[in-house]
Amino acid sequence: MQRLIGNSIRLRVKKQLITLCRQLHTNQSNSSIAHDFNVASTSTIDSNFFTNHFRKISPFSWLKTSSLSKEQNDGLFQIKELSTPEGFHILAERVVNKCEKLLDECFNPSRRKIVEILDEISDEICRVADLAEFIRNVDVDNELKQAAEQAYGILHHLVEKMNTNTKLYDHAKQAYESGEGDETDQRVLKLYLNDFERSGIRFTENKRLNYLQLHEDILQLENHFRHGAHREYQIPTRQLSEKVGKRFNEKAITINSAHSNDDDENLREFIFRQYFRNEPEQERNLDQLLHKRYELAKLCGYTSYSHRALDNTLLNKPEYVTDYLEQIMTAIRPFADRDIQLMQILKNRLDPQSTNKPIAPWDIARLEARFKSDVTQEYTPYFSLGACMDGLNLIFNSLFNVTLNKQPTAPGEIWHPSVVKLSVDHVTEGTVGYIYCDLFERKDKVPHDCHFTIQCSRRLADGSCQLPIVVLHVNIPPSTNPNIPTLLTLGLVENLFHEFGHAMHSALARTRYQHASGTRCQTDIAEIPSQWMEYFVYEPRVVKLFARHYETGETIPDELLRRLHTAQNCFQAHRTQVQVACAMFDHSFHGPYPLSESYEKLYSSLLTKHTSLPYIPSTYPYLKFYHLVDYGARFSSYIIARSIASKIWHDQFAKDPLSKTTGEQFRKNFLQWGGEREPNELIGNMFSLTKKLTINDMTKAITDEIKDNAQKRDSLFKKK
């Protein structure tokens, strides 16, 4: 739930460049990068390359420098124009001129297929717009950020002009209705038409103005709600109980999370209630946001915003999502109840004086941490950053015949000295993509782990492939001891593997059109590779191949691996229940407006009916759920993707997790297609199904996994 795809960070731009950039991805000027990014090279895998690389370099020293060099350089991503901030304006103006020419071609009787022209227009816009959005989220100097903002403004105006061009829409629609092109052409052209129509291209002038106003209002409300959801609280220590207050020397404590591992239950409860306090302004923002979204959906011809958001997804109707979420809740309820029972036993052991106090939400983080504590103290020395990167290299080499190779960078190519540029090299196909790894947390760096696509795969006019280029953006605390490499917690290992799942989805894409390349597909499809990658973190047969003690070189012991997997999944049913509950209220909130009851009552009713822990009166967690902005009406996609990733893993990879045959099938049947195939077709190909994957299939996959992990957990719990 916390490692959502980086598209969520870029959602504001995605919504503003609606028609031609559904999910913005930047393509650079081929002339400026052709030499570096189109030279194929392969190399034999070095199983300790990254371990040695990160051992030699002290990440702590990198934190002192965080801005781009002012000296002469080759430009960011080797785009020569971006050697100075003024280059953004040059790139934006060039895009405007090129798109005007492409627009003229659309109306030429001897034109190419119109989908090809639309995709080139989209490509031209996105190559600068997505780069501008990336710069807005990177810790670089303000001058460059301001230039990126200005370029974005130019492109925003251009896209509005394209969005309202009814002649362009009519020509595209005629091409689609006449059956121009093959199945792939028709599929992608339909995506473009859908985006035109979702933007109100068929509206009268008054309706179009109404649409644009609603769209602008929604963007502002989303920003307000997101800001409120991330709000921290400064609480005077005098408001704490006398016993607890004595523990703090400060005049105030900062609360930036609802959960604490503190041993004092009174403090844990106080923090929980303070963080989830009632915020009337935030509730007004939520209500206005849902109201405006509903009006927008109705204006576009949908019954509700949920109907609009779920269009073209795997479960493409709200009633299907409702059935799926309720079925999941019913299936996992006995296991979640058992989780709470075991938590109660553990709480009683830790706090013998509080045996009459039932488990409360503020107990969960502490109990999970205590249950894992003996294991976590032992495993971190085996999971250095270098060892984990070597593990990823091993996995990708075994499954896909590709190797991650470190590449030198030109002056000015990267935005921070710690960024590592990797080529993704196939044994026979040569270089298939590039990944820039921005791995370490910094003071001014955006704290979200995510994946930015800088250039998408697409077929060029000469038949060659435009190579994907992505940025993998995570926040790993670097080691401050020059004698100890950066060591990762299990959560950080999960995050790293998760984001590399997204990066490889983009890098291995081989689509005809960039508009549907890699992660540019529906969210329930885009999240599958990333969640599938998490299974490798707990697969003993894989982990023992790369997890080695940073001092002794000793392979991680089998017994520790077994306990590691069991401890991490100890309360999986409860965590899943919480995720599904979030999906439920996100789904319910985006139905018809106004709701039949208050937000608090609807939220509390869902928790009371479906979850193992009671709702805590006078708390408002839904006001802190910022995914209502980024995943509005689609948070269920994350649960759906988890079910499918589970089925893929257990059906196809569990027997032999590093099977090259299975890996190649996954690449050819799923990863390379992005959004150029229908979601149900992609899933059907993965499982060789003659019919659609059913809700029962998805529920069974995740329930079976939870059941299996619960049985392993129970055996370990008895020994504690």
XYZ file of C-alpha atoms in Angstrom:
720
model
C 0.000 0.000 0.000
C 2.900 2.369 0.652
C 4.912 1.626 -2.450
C 2.707 2.830 -5.096
C 3.893 3.292 -8.668
C 5.549 6.660 -9.418
C 2.677 7.622 -11.733
C 0.896 8.863 -8.604
C 3.535 11.558 -8.113
C 3.097 12.638 -11.733
C -0.694 12.613 -11.603
C -1.122 16.382 -11.735
C 0.636 16.604 -15.086
C -1.101 13.498 -16.354
C -4.475 15.038 -15.684
C -3.610 18.333 -17.292
C -2.131 16.861 -20.466
C -5.115 14.594 -20.815
C -5.592 13.739 -24.438
C -2.184 13.226 -25.914
C -0.249 12.225 -22.771
C -2.389 9.855 -20.723
C 0.551 9.059 -18.479
C 3.411 11.353 -19.402
C 6.717 9.863 -20.416
C 9.520 11.898 -21.879
C 11.291 11.066 -25.115
C 14.539 12.908 -25.740
C 15.906 14.345 -28.926
C 17.404 11.341 -30.668
C 20.169 13.460 -32.164
C 21.561 14.313 -28.728
C 21.609 10.813 -27.313
C 21.890 8.529 -30.309
C 25.535 7.644 -29.826
C 25.192 6.672 -26.171
C 21.723 5.146 -26.059
C 21.698 3.181 -29.292
C 25.032 1.375 -29.045
C 24.321 -2.202 -27.992
C 26.709 -3.926 -25.643
C 26.611 -7.077 -23.572
C 28.757 -8.421 -20.801
C 29.042 -11.475 -18.617
C 27.423 -11.056 -15.209
C 29.768 -10.311 -12.295
C 28.006 -11.736 -9.239
C 29.762 -9.285 -6.872
C 29.995 -6.184 -9.046
C 27.561 -3.986 -7.105
C 28.764 -5.270 -3.740
C 32.261 -4.109 -4.627
C 31.023 -0.867 -6.199
C 29.054 0.342 -3.188
C 31.725 -0.848 -0.752
C 34.298 1.421 -2.403
C 32.157 4.554 -2.330
C 30.874 6.377 0.732
C 27.332 7.574 -0.018
C 27.534 9.934 2.963
C 29.961 12.147 1.064
C 27.441 12.527 -1.772
C 24.961 14.294 0.444
C 27.096 17.434 0.465
C 26.351 18.151 -3.205
C 22.799 18.265 -4.528
C 22.699 20.745 -7.405
C 23.671 20.510 -11.040
C 27.090 21.781 -12.016
C 27.223 25.310 -13.423
C 30.249 24.416 -15.514
C 30.214 23.464 -19.176
C 28.437 20.124 -19.535
C 26.734 17.818 -22.011
C 23.256 18.402 -20.584
C 20.896 16.430 -18.385
C 20.361 12.928 -19.828
C 22.858 14.059 -22.530
C 20.278 16.436 -23.983
C 22.610 19.221 -25.048
C 19.926 21.914 -24.669
C 19.677 21.127 -20.954
C 23.220 22.193 -20.226
C 21.516 25.415 -19.102
C 18.006 26.134 -17.738
C 17.207 28.208 -20.832
C 17.287 24.981 -22.825
C 13.842 24.053 -21.523
C 12.315 26.978 -23.406
C 14.166 25.968 -26.580
C 12.859 22.396 -26.297
C 9.299 23.533 -25.627
C 9.231 25.897 -28.602
C 10.655 23.173 -30.815
C 7.836 20.863 -29.734
C 5.225 23.498 -30.597
C 6.632 23.966 -34.094
C 6.942 20.235 -34.769
C 3.405 19.516 -33.551
C 1.932 22.202 -35.789
C 3.516 20.449 -38.786
C 2.281 17.049 -37.607
C -1.214 18.462 -37.153
C -1.175 19.648 -40.755
C -0.174 16.151 -41.842
C -3.263 14.711 -40.143
C -5.434 16.540 -42.669
C -3.327 15.666 -45.701
C -5.037 13.113 -47.992
C -1.723 11.291 -48.479
C -0.963 11.105 -44.765
C 0.364 8.152 -42.819
C -1.972 6.190 -40.548
C -3.446 8.765 -38.227
C -2.565 6.756 -35.127
C 1.101 7.043 -36.116
C 0.818 10.823 -36.372
C -1.078 11.115 -33.077
C 1.562 9.005 -31.366
C 4.343 11.170 -32.770
C 2.549 14.294 -31.536
C 2.187 12.683 -28.127
C 5.835 11.647 -28.224
C 6.988 15.171 -29.053
C 4.973 16.684 -26.209
C 5.814 14.017 -23.671
C 9.547 14.085 -24.264
C 9.665 17.549 -22.730
C 6.605 17.532 -20.477
C 7.577 14.428 -18.544
C 11.144 15.613 -18.235
C 9.832 18.903 -16.863
C 7.699 17.021 -14.345
C 10.683 14.924 -13.319
C 12.730 18.070 -12.682
C 9.888 19.429 -10.554
C 10.289 16.386 -8.284
C 14.099 16.313 -8.100
C 16.339 18.228 -5.705
C 17.979 20.619 -8.179
C 18.404 24.376 -8.125
C 15.373 26.636 -8.347
C 16.464 28.185 -11.633
C 16.124 24.840 -13.394
C 12.820 24.118 -11.661
C 11.435 27.472 -12.771
C 12.521 26.802 -16.350
C 10.785 23.418 -16.195
C 7.605 25.095 -14.904
C 7.661 27.587 -17.770
C 8.165 24.843 -20.347
C 5.284 22.965 -18.819
C 3.075 26.048 -19.169
C 3.863 26.282 -22.889
C 3.048 22.604 -23.388
C -0.106 22.828 -21.319
C -1.369 25.538 -23.671
C -0.434 23.383 -26.669
C -2.311 20.377 -25.334
C -5.418 22.442 -24.590
C -5.307 23.545 -28.211
C -5.055 19.918 -29.367
C -7.757 18.801 -26.934
C -10.291 21.188 -28.414
C -9.481 20.497 -32.065
C -12.709 18.886 -33.237
C -11.374 18.505 -36.769
C -8.523 16.356 -35.466
C -10.942 14.254 -33.401
C -13.291 13.785 -36.372
C -10.460 12.589 -38.621
C -9.249 10.160 -35.939
C -12.762 8.833 -35.396
C -13.321 8.340 -39.129
C -10.035 6.416 -39.338
C -11.108 4.172 -36.464
C -14.591 3.534 -37.845
C -13.183 2.694 -41.280
C -10.905 0.092 -39.698
C -7.664 1.838 -40.610
C -4.635 -0.262 -39.688
C -4.355 -3.606 -37.944
C -5.536 -4.742 -34.516
C -2.751 -2.916 -32.651
C -3.362 0.296 -34.591
C -7.047 0.097 -33.773
C -6.407 -0.629 -30.096
C -4.103 2.378 -29.620
C -6.250 4.671 -31.762
C -9.194 3.745 -29.550
C -7.146 4.774 -26.509
C -6.562 8.178 -28.074
C -10.246 8.560 -28.923
C -11.207 7.606 -25.376
C -8.922 10.295 -24.035
C -10.359 12.889 -26.407
C -13.876 11.981 -25.314
C -13.017 11.873 -21.604
C -11.749 15.419 -22.093
C -15.068 16.594 -23.496
C -14.165 16.974 -27.159
C -17.788 16.346 -28.159
C -19.123 19.049 -25.862
C -20.692 22.287 -26.918
C -18.634 25.365 -26.171
C -20.473 25.988 -22.886
C -20.039 22.397 -21.757
C -16.382 22.455 -22.709
C -15.820 25.567 -20.620
C -17.643 23.863 -17.765
C -15.421 20.814 -18.157
C -12.233 22.885 -18.084
C -13.407 24.733 -14.979
C -14.301 21.490 -13.198
C -10.946 20.068 -14.151
C -9.106 23.075 -12.734
C -11.192 22.995 -9.535
C -10.422 19.296 -9.074
C -6.683 19.874 -9.449
C -6.748 22.550 -6.762
C -8.845 20.440 -4.403
C -6.547 17.461 -4.922
C -3.559 19.575 -3.959
C -5.359 20.856 -0.864
C -6.414 17.369 0.217
C -2.945 15.912 -0.395
C -1.369 18.705 1.638
C -3.794 18.110 4.496
C -3.213 14.367 4.403
C 0.539 14.878 4.888
C 0.127 17.442 7.645
C 2.286 17.039 10.745
C 1.253 18.127 14.241
C 3.269 19.900 16.893
C 1.832 18.800 20.235
C 2.888 20.634 23.443
C 4.251 18.119 25.955
C 1.990 19.626 28.590
C -0.908 17.937 26.777
C 0.620 14.534 27.526
C -0.055 12.711 30.740
C 2.353 13.614 33.547
C 4.017 10.206 33.401
C 4.567 10.338 29.661
C 5.407 14.047 29.507
C 8.374 13.600 31.831
C 10.108 11.523 29.188
C 10.456 14.501 26.833
C 12.807 17.433 27.282
C 11.311 19.312 24.346
C 8.407 21.697 24.737
C 6.563 19.930 21.931
C 6.639 16.627 20.087
C 6.125 16.188 16.353
C 3.527 13.657 15.198
C 3.900 12.688 11.549
C 2.466 9.174 11.716
C -0.412 7.434 13.435
C 1.718 4.538 14.620
C 4.360 4.242 17.304
C 6.463 1.367 18.647
C 6.623 2.949 22.083
C 6.040 0.630 25.052
C 3.641 3.085 26.698
C 0.120 2.295 25.474
C -1.190 5.674 26.631
C 1.317 7.440 24.396
C 0.534 5.157 21.458
C -3.179 5.857 21.814
C -2.581 9.593 22.188
C -0.506 9.685 18.985
C -3.109 7.659 17.080
C -5.985 9.885 18.126
C -4.055 13.104 17.515
C -2.933 12.098 14.041
C -6.428 10.994 13.012
C -8.165 13.948 14.621
C -11.144 15.648 13.045
C -10.137 18.326 10.534
C -13.258 20.187 9.343
C -11.363 21.942 6.553
C -9.938 18.642 5.302
C -13.412 17.096 5.330
C -14.730 20.048 3.335
C -11.901 19.531 0.832
C -12.850 15.870 0.559
C -16.531 16.639 0.082
C -15.865 19.273 -2.577
C -13.404 16.986 -4.353
C -15.899 14.128 -4.513
C -18.654 16.517 -5.589
C -16.575 17.988 -8.427
C -15.430 14.549 -9.568
C -19.033 13.386 -9.653
C -20.079 16.434 -11.696
C -17.212 15.817 -14.116
C -18.187 12.166 -14.555
C -21.845 13.058 -15.154
C -20.828 15.725 -17.650
C -18.842 13.058 -19.541
C -21.816 10.693 -19.595
C -20.913 8.357 -16.721
C -23.205 7.266 -13.903
C -20.547 8.063 -11.289
C -16.866 8.858 -11.006
C -16.261 5.220 -10.168
C -17.755 4.191 -13.522
C -15.430 6.631 -15.281
C -12.285 5.580 -13.379
C -12.859 1.848 -13.898
C -13.476 2.093 -17.625
C -11.210 -0.346 -19.527
C -9.829 -2.018 -16.361
C -9.913 -5.739 -15.557
C -12.982 -5.354 -13.340
C -14.497 -2.583 -15.385
C -17.765 -2.034 -13.538
C -18.277 -0.808 -9.952
C -20.500 -3.783 -9.105
C -17.702 -6.180 -10.100
C -15.260 -4.366 -7.828
C -17.781 -4.421 -4.979
C -18.270 -8.177 -5.373
C -14.533 -8.803 -5.503
C -13.703 -6.736 -2.415
C -16.520 -8.266 -0.370
C -15.533 -11.773 -1.462
C -11.909 -11.155 -0.444
C -13.030 -9.835 2.941
C -15.229 -12.866 3.602
C -12.501 -15.309 2.549
C -9.709 -13.854 4.675
C -11.784 -12.938 7.752
C -11.002 -16.156 9.707
C -7.272 -15.659 9.123
C -7.416 -11.986 10.088
C -9.315 -12.903 13.274
C -6.570 -15.415 14.039
C -3.959 -12.698 13.516
C -5.662 -10.566 16.143
C -5.871 -13.519 18.539
C -2.135 -14.094 18.258
C -1.478 -10.386 18.669
C -3.517 -10.521 21.852
C -1.369 -13.371 23.189
C 1.775 -11.432 22.337
C 0.414 -8.263 23.955
C -0.423 -10.169 27.117
C 3.119 -11.527 27.237
C 4.643 -8.092 26.761
C 2.267 -6.326 29.161
C 1.209 -8.786 31.890
C -0.467 -5.919 33.750
C -2.774 -5.164 30.790
C -4.264 -8.585 30.105
C -7.775 -7.163 30.101
C -7.081 -4.648 27.369
C -8.066 -5.862 23.884
C -5.963 -5.211 20.817
C -6.383 -1.692 19.433
C -5.132 -0.198 16.145
C -2.328 1.631 17.963
C -0.919 -1.728 19.141
C -0.316 -3.228 15.698
C 2.975 -1.569 14.709
C 4.567 -2.356 18.073
C 3.445 -5.982 18.119
C 4.586 -6.641 14.565
C 7.959 -5.066 15.340
C 8.381 -7.142 18.511
C 7.407 -10.345 16.756
C 10.078 -9.741 14.129
C 12.687 -8.150 16.377
C 14.882 -11.185 16.988
C 14.991 -11.905 13.253
C 15.572 -8.320 12.081
C 18.604 -7.895 14.315
C 20.239 -10.839 12.584
C 19.432 -10.346 8.911
C 20.509 -6.771 8.097
C 24.257 -7.585 7.850
C 23.393 -9.950 4.982
C 21.428 -7.355 2.998
C 23.866 -4.653 1.977
C 22.715 -2.432 -0.882
C 25.403 -3.908 -3.109
C 24.357 -7.482 -2.329
C 20.713 -6.663 -3.126
C 21.685 -5.031 -6.433
C 23.748 -8.125 -7.274
C 20.672 -10.191 -6.426
C 18.534 -8.200 -8.831
C 21.168 -8.644 -11.516
C 21.166 -12.380 -10.889
C 17.365 -12.588 -11.124
C 17.114 -10.601 -14.351
C 19.992 -12.479 -15.929
C 18.482 -15.851 -15.027
C 14.949 -15.017 -16.166
C 15.352 -12.617 -19.066
C 18.938 -13.079 -20.277
C 19.706 -9.448 -19.444
C 22.486 -7.938 -17.349
C 22.575 -4.640 -15.468
C 25.853 -2.941 -16.367
C 27.115 0.297 -14.849
C 27.802 2.957 -17.454
C 29.961 6.083 -17.241
C 28.119 9.390 -17.275
C 28.998 12.544 -19.167
C 29.418 15.900 -17.386
C 25.974 17.224 -16.488
C 24.167 14.024 -17.488
C 23.011 13.226 -13.957
C 21.380 15.510 -11.393
C 23.269 14.251 -8.335
C 26.696 12.602 -7.866
C 25.142 9.515 -6.271
C 23.031 8.619 -9.332
C 24.160 5.394 -11.034
C 23.432 4.837 -14.723
C 22.783 1.229 -15.745
C 22.370 -0.301 -19.166
C 20.047 -3.292 -19.510
C 21.919 -5.579 -21.904
C 20.410 -8.670 -23.516
C 22.689 -11.539 -24.449
C 21.646 -11.487 -28.114
C 19.598 -8.297 -28.577
C 22.174 -5.904 -27.148
C 21.163 -2.924 -25.039
C 17.395 -2.891 -24.531
C 17.055 -0.001 -22.091
C 18.631 2.300 -19.507
C 17.906 2.800 -15.805
C 19.178 5.767 -13.800
C 19.238 4.733 -10.128
C 18.741 7.542 -7.604
C 18.977 5.372 -4.505
C 19.814 7.456 -1.420
C 17.656 9.734 0.675
C 18.667 13.393 0.830
C 17.397 16.411 2.671
C 15.483 17.979 -0.228
C 14.674 14.810 -2.152
C 11.029 13.827 -2.637
C 10.436 11.127 0.022
C 8.257 8.873 -2.146
C 9.695 5.753 -3.742
C 8.697 5.761 -7.396
C 9.637 5.169 -11.011
C 9.815 7.906 -13.648
C 9.777 7.012 -17.317
C 11.976 9.397 -19.277
C 11.742 7.720 -22.677
C 9.357 5.041 -23.873
C 9.773 2.125 -26.206
C 8.313 2.663 -29.653
C 8.999 1.545 -33.202
C 10.870 4.183 -35.195
C 10.371 4.924 -38.893
C 13.431 2.876 -39.877
C 12.086 -0.182 -38.037
C 14.459 0.104 -35.078
C 13.302 0.471 -31.481
C 13.495 3.617 -29.403
C 15.169 2.446 -26.200
C 13.297 2.946 -22.915
C 14.986 5.152 -20.314
C 13.719 5.267 -16.724
C 14.650 6.699 -13.353
C 14.395 4.454 -10.313
C 13.832 6.805 -7.385
C 14.049 5.391 -3.829
C 15.086 6.705 -0.423
C 17.632 4.447 1.248
C 19.424 5.898 4.313
C 23.136 5.745 3.437
C 25.661 4.377 5.866
C 27.488 7.075 7.795
C 30.298 4.710 8.763
C 32.984 4.377 6.067
C 33.743 0.856 7.328
C 30.165 -0.397 7.008
C 28.276 -0.503 3.689
C 24.692 0.666 3.437
C 22.541 -2.054 5.027
C 18.861 -2.449 4.181
C 15.895 -3.277 6.338
C 13.494 -5.812 4.902
C 11.051 -3.033 4.035
C 13.743 -1.245 2.047
C 14.636 -4.462 0.218
C 10.963 -4.856 -0.696
C 10.794 -1.266 -1.938
C 13.931 -1.672 -4.045
C 12.695 -4.900 -5.660
C 9.205 -3.418 -6.149
C 10.485 -0.347 -7.990
C 12.843 -2.462 -10.097
C 9.760 -4.433 -11.141
C 8.339 -1.205 -12.578
C 11.681 -0.235 -14.125
C 12.077 -3.583 -15.887
C 8.457 -3.465 -17.074
C 9.407 -0.269 -18.886
C 12.884 -1.398 -19.957
C 11.666 -4.673 -21.482
C 8.732 -3.076 -23.293
C 8.726 -3.525 -27.055
C 5.641 -1.715 -28.294
C 4.833 -0.115 -31.605
C 3.517 3.024 -29.907
C 4.920 4.927 -26.936
C 1.399 5.855 -25.833
C 0.947 2.269 -24.622
C 4.507 1.339 -23.660
C 5.567 -0.420 -20.445
C 3.751 0.923 -17.396
C 1.543 3.063 -19.633
C -1.372 0.736 -19.090
C -4.168 0.374 -16.584
C -3.059 0.477 -12.944
C -4.200 -3.074 -12.192
C -1.823 -4.281 -14.935
C 1.023 -1.857 -14.162
C 1.257 -3.023 -10.536
C 1.595 -6.732 -11.355
C 5.332 -6.876 -12.246
C 6.304 -4.772 -9.231
C 4.353 -6.927 -6.778
C 5.589 -10.093 -8.469
C 9.172 -8.931 -7.828
C 8.508 -8.798 -4.075
C 8.191 -12.582 -3.947
C 11.909 -12.925 -4.675
C 12.711 -11.094 -1.417
C 11.411 -14.083 0.582
C 12.319 -16.958 -1.707
C 15.108 -18.865 0.144
C 16.424 -20.531 -3.030
C 17.061 -17.102 -4.536
C 18.053 -15.059 -1.493
C 20.793 -17.475 -0.437
C 22.454 -16.867 -3.812
C 23.150 -13.195 -3.061
C 22.601 -12.430 0.653
C 26.041 -12.544 2.242
C 27.404 -11.076 5.454
C 29.151 -7.820 4.600
C 32.152 -8.651 6.851
C 32.622 -12.412 6.613
C 31.109 -13.142 3.205
C 29.080 -15.911 4.868
C 25.905 -16.962 3.024
C 22.727 -16.236 4.954
C 21.833 -19.339 7.037
C 18.861 -21.459 5.953
C 17.221 -21.238 9.378
C 17.377 -17.445 9.318
C 15.856 -17.448 5.836
C 12.976 -19.618 7.000
C 12.263 -17.416 10.002
C 12.659 -14.301 7.879
C 9.883 -15.331 5.483
C 7.594 -16.442 8.276
C 8.117 -13.381 10.435
C 7.555 -10.939 7.573
C 4.251 -12.591 6.655
C 3.178 -13.187 10.227
C 0.101 -10.948 10.076
C -0.505 -10.884 6.324
C -4.253 -11.419 6.629
C -4.672 -8.371 8.837
C -2.563 -6.205 6.518
C -4.578 -7.386 3.536
C -7.787 -6.673 5.409
C -6.652 -3.091 6.035
C -5.780 -2.638 2.352
C -9.115 -3.990 1.198
C -10.933 -1.751 3.682
C -9.136 1.251 2.173
C -10.175 0.098 -1.296
C -13.752 -0.266 -0.063
C -14.159 3.249 1.255
C -12.298 4.713 -1.740
C -14.730 2.814 -3.970
C -17.797 3.793 -1.947
C -16.857 7.460 -1.675
C -16.789 7.743 -5.483
C -20.303 6.468 -6.063
C -23.346 8.721 -6.568
C -23.119 12.105 -4.858
C -24.186 12.961 -2.239
C -23.602 9.776 -0.282
C -26.516 8.225 1.539
C -24.778 8.831 4.884
C -21.904 10.848 6.305
C -18.312 9.950 5.466
C -17.612 9.027 9.077
C -20.657 6.768 9.291
C -19.918 5.060 5.981
C -16.294 4.535 6.976
C -17.147 3.203 10.423
C -19.838 0.895 8.993
C -17.371 -0.639 6.530
C -14.807 -1.265 9.261
C -17.379 -2.649 11.690
C -18.822 -5.037 9.111
C -15.648 -6.274 7.433
C -12.603 -5.930 9.710
C -11.348 -7.748 12.776
C -10.539 -4.603 14.745
C -13.239 -2.180 15.856
C -13.616 1.340 14.537
C -12.284 3.881 17.027
C -14.953 6.555 17.503
C -13.958 10.175 16.889
C -11.048 9.240 14.620
C -10.979 9.992 10.898
C -8.306 7.946 9.087
C -9.955 8.544 5.715
C -8.929 12.206 5.951
C -5.273 11.078 5.894
C -5.687 8.635 3.015
C -3.894 10.621 0.318
C -4.408 7.805 -2.217
C -7.951 9.142 -2.567
C -6.248 11.753 -4.748
C -3.875 9.565 -6.717
C -5.987 6.418 -7.016
C -9.460 7.956 -6.870
C -11.961 5.062 -7.201
C -9.115 2.756 -8.293
C -7.296 1.746 -5.119
C -8.849 -1.674 -5.642
C -6.417 -2.023 -8.575
C -3.624 -2.607 -6.083
C -5.469 -5.548 -4.493
C -6.412 -6.952 -7.895
C -2.788 -6.757 -9.025
C -1.690 -8.489 -5.829
C -4.065 -11.377 -6.470
C -2.797 -11.825 -10.029
C 0.861 -11.464 -9.030
C 0.269 -14.156 -6.412
C -1.270 -16.482 -8.992
C 1.570 -15.850 -11.446
C 4.141 -16.602 -8.776
C 2.553 -19.732 -7.334
C 1.380 -21.180 -10.650
C 4.477 -20.493 -12.707
C 7.506 -19.488 -10.637
C 7.245 -21.223 -7.253
C 8.505 -24.571 -8.577
C 11.584 -23.037 -10.212
C 11.834 -19.282 -9.454
C 14.800 -18.708 -11.783
C 13.560 -20.710 -14.759
C 14.728 -19.040 -17.954
C 11.872 -20.674 -19.867
C 9.243 -19.283 -17.507
C 10.941 -15.892 -17.403
C 11.000 -15.642 -21.184
C 7.301 -16.549 -21.330
C 6.552 -13.793 -18.820
C 8.517 -11.323 -20.912
C 6.977 -12.317 -24.250
C 3.399 -12.776 -23.040
C 3.158 -9.881 -20.606
C 6.020 -7.459 -19.988
C 6.720 -6.405 -23.562
C 3.131 -5.450 -24.404
C 2.328 -2.587 -22.020
C -1.125 -1.279 -22.949
C -1.125 -2.504 -26.556
C -3.201 -5.493 -25.524
C -6.430 -5.544 -23.567
C -5.961 -6.289 -19.831
C -7.965 -9.510 -19.964
C -6.048 -10.635 -23.040
C -2.722 -10.108 -21.274
C -3.836 -12.094 -18.248
C -5.343 -14.810 -20.417
C -2.055 -15.207 -22.287
C -0.150 -15.540 -19.018
C -2.247 -18.492 -17.896
C -3.199 -19.873 -21.330
C -6.825 -19.322 -20.400
C -9.689 -19.831 -22.817
C -11.919 -17.668 -20.606
C -11.436 -14.611 -18.427
C -9.792 -14.898 -15.033
C -12.704 -14.832 -12.587
C -13.185 -13.097 -9.268
C -13.161 -16.556 -7.681
C -9.763 -17.290 -9.253
C -8.275 -14.069 -7.903
C -9.783 -14.526 -4.450
C -8.509 -18.089 -4.222
C -4.965 -17.066 -5.195
C -4.559 -14.548 -2.414
C -6.493 -16.591 0.160
C -4.405 -19.714 -0.459
C -1.239 -17.683 -0.003
C -2.483 -16.177 3.260
C -3.537 -19.597 4.526
C -0.149 -21.113 3.758
C 1.748 -18.264 5.423
C -0.544 -18.406 8.468
C 0.215 -22.088 8.978
C 3.959 -21.425 8.836
C 3.529 -18.474 11.187
C 1.573 -20.477 13.739
C 4.339 -23.048 13.983
C 6.883 -20.293 14.605
C 4.614 -18.499 17.063
C 4.449 -21.572 19.295
C 8.215 -21.451 19.692
C 8.345 -17.822 20.757
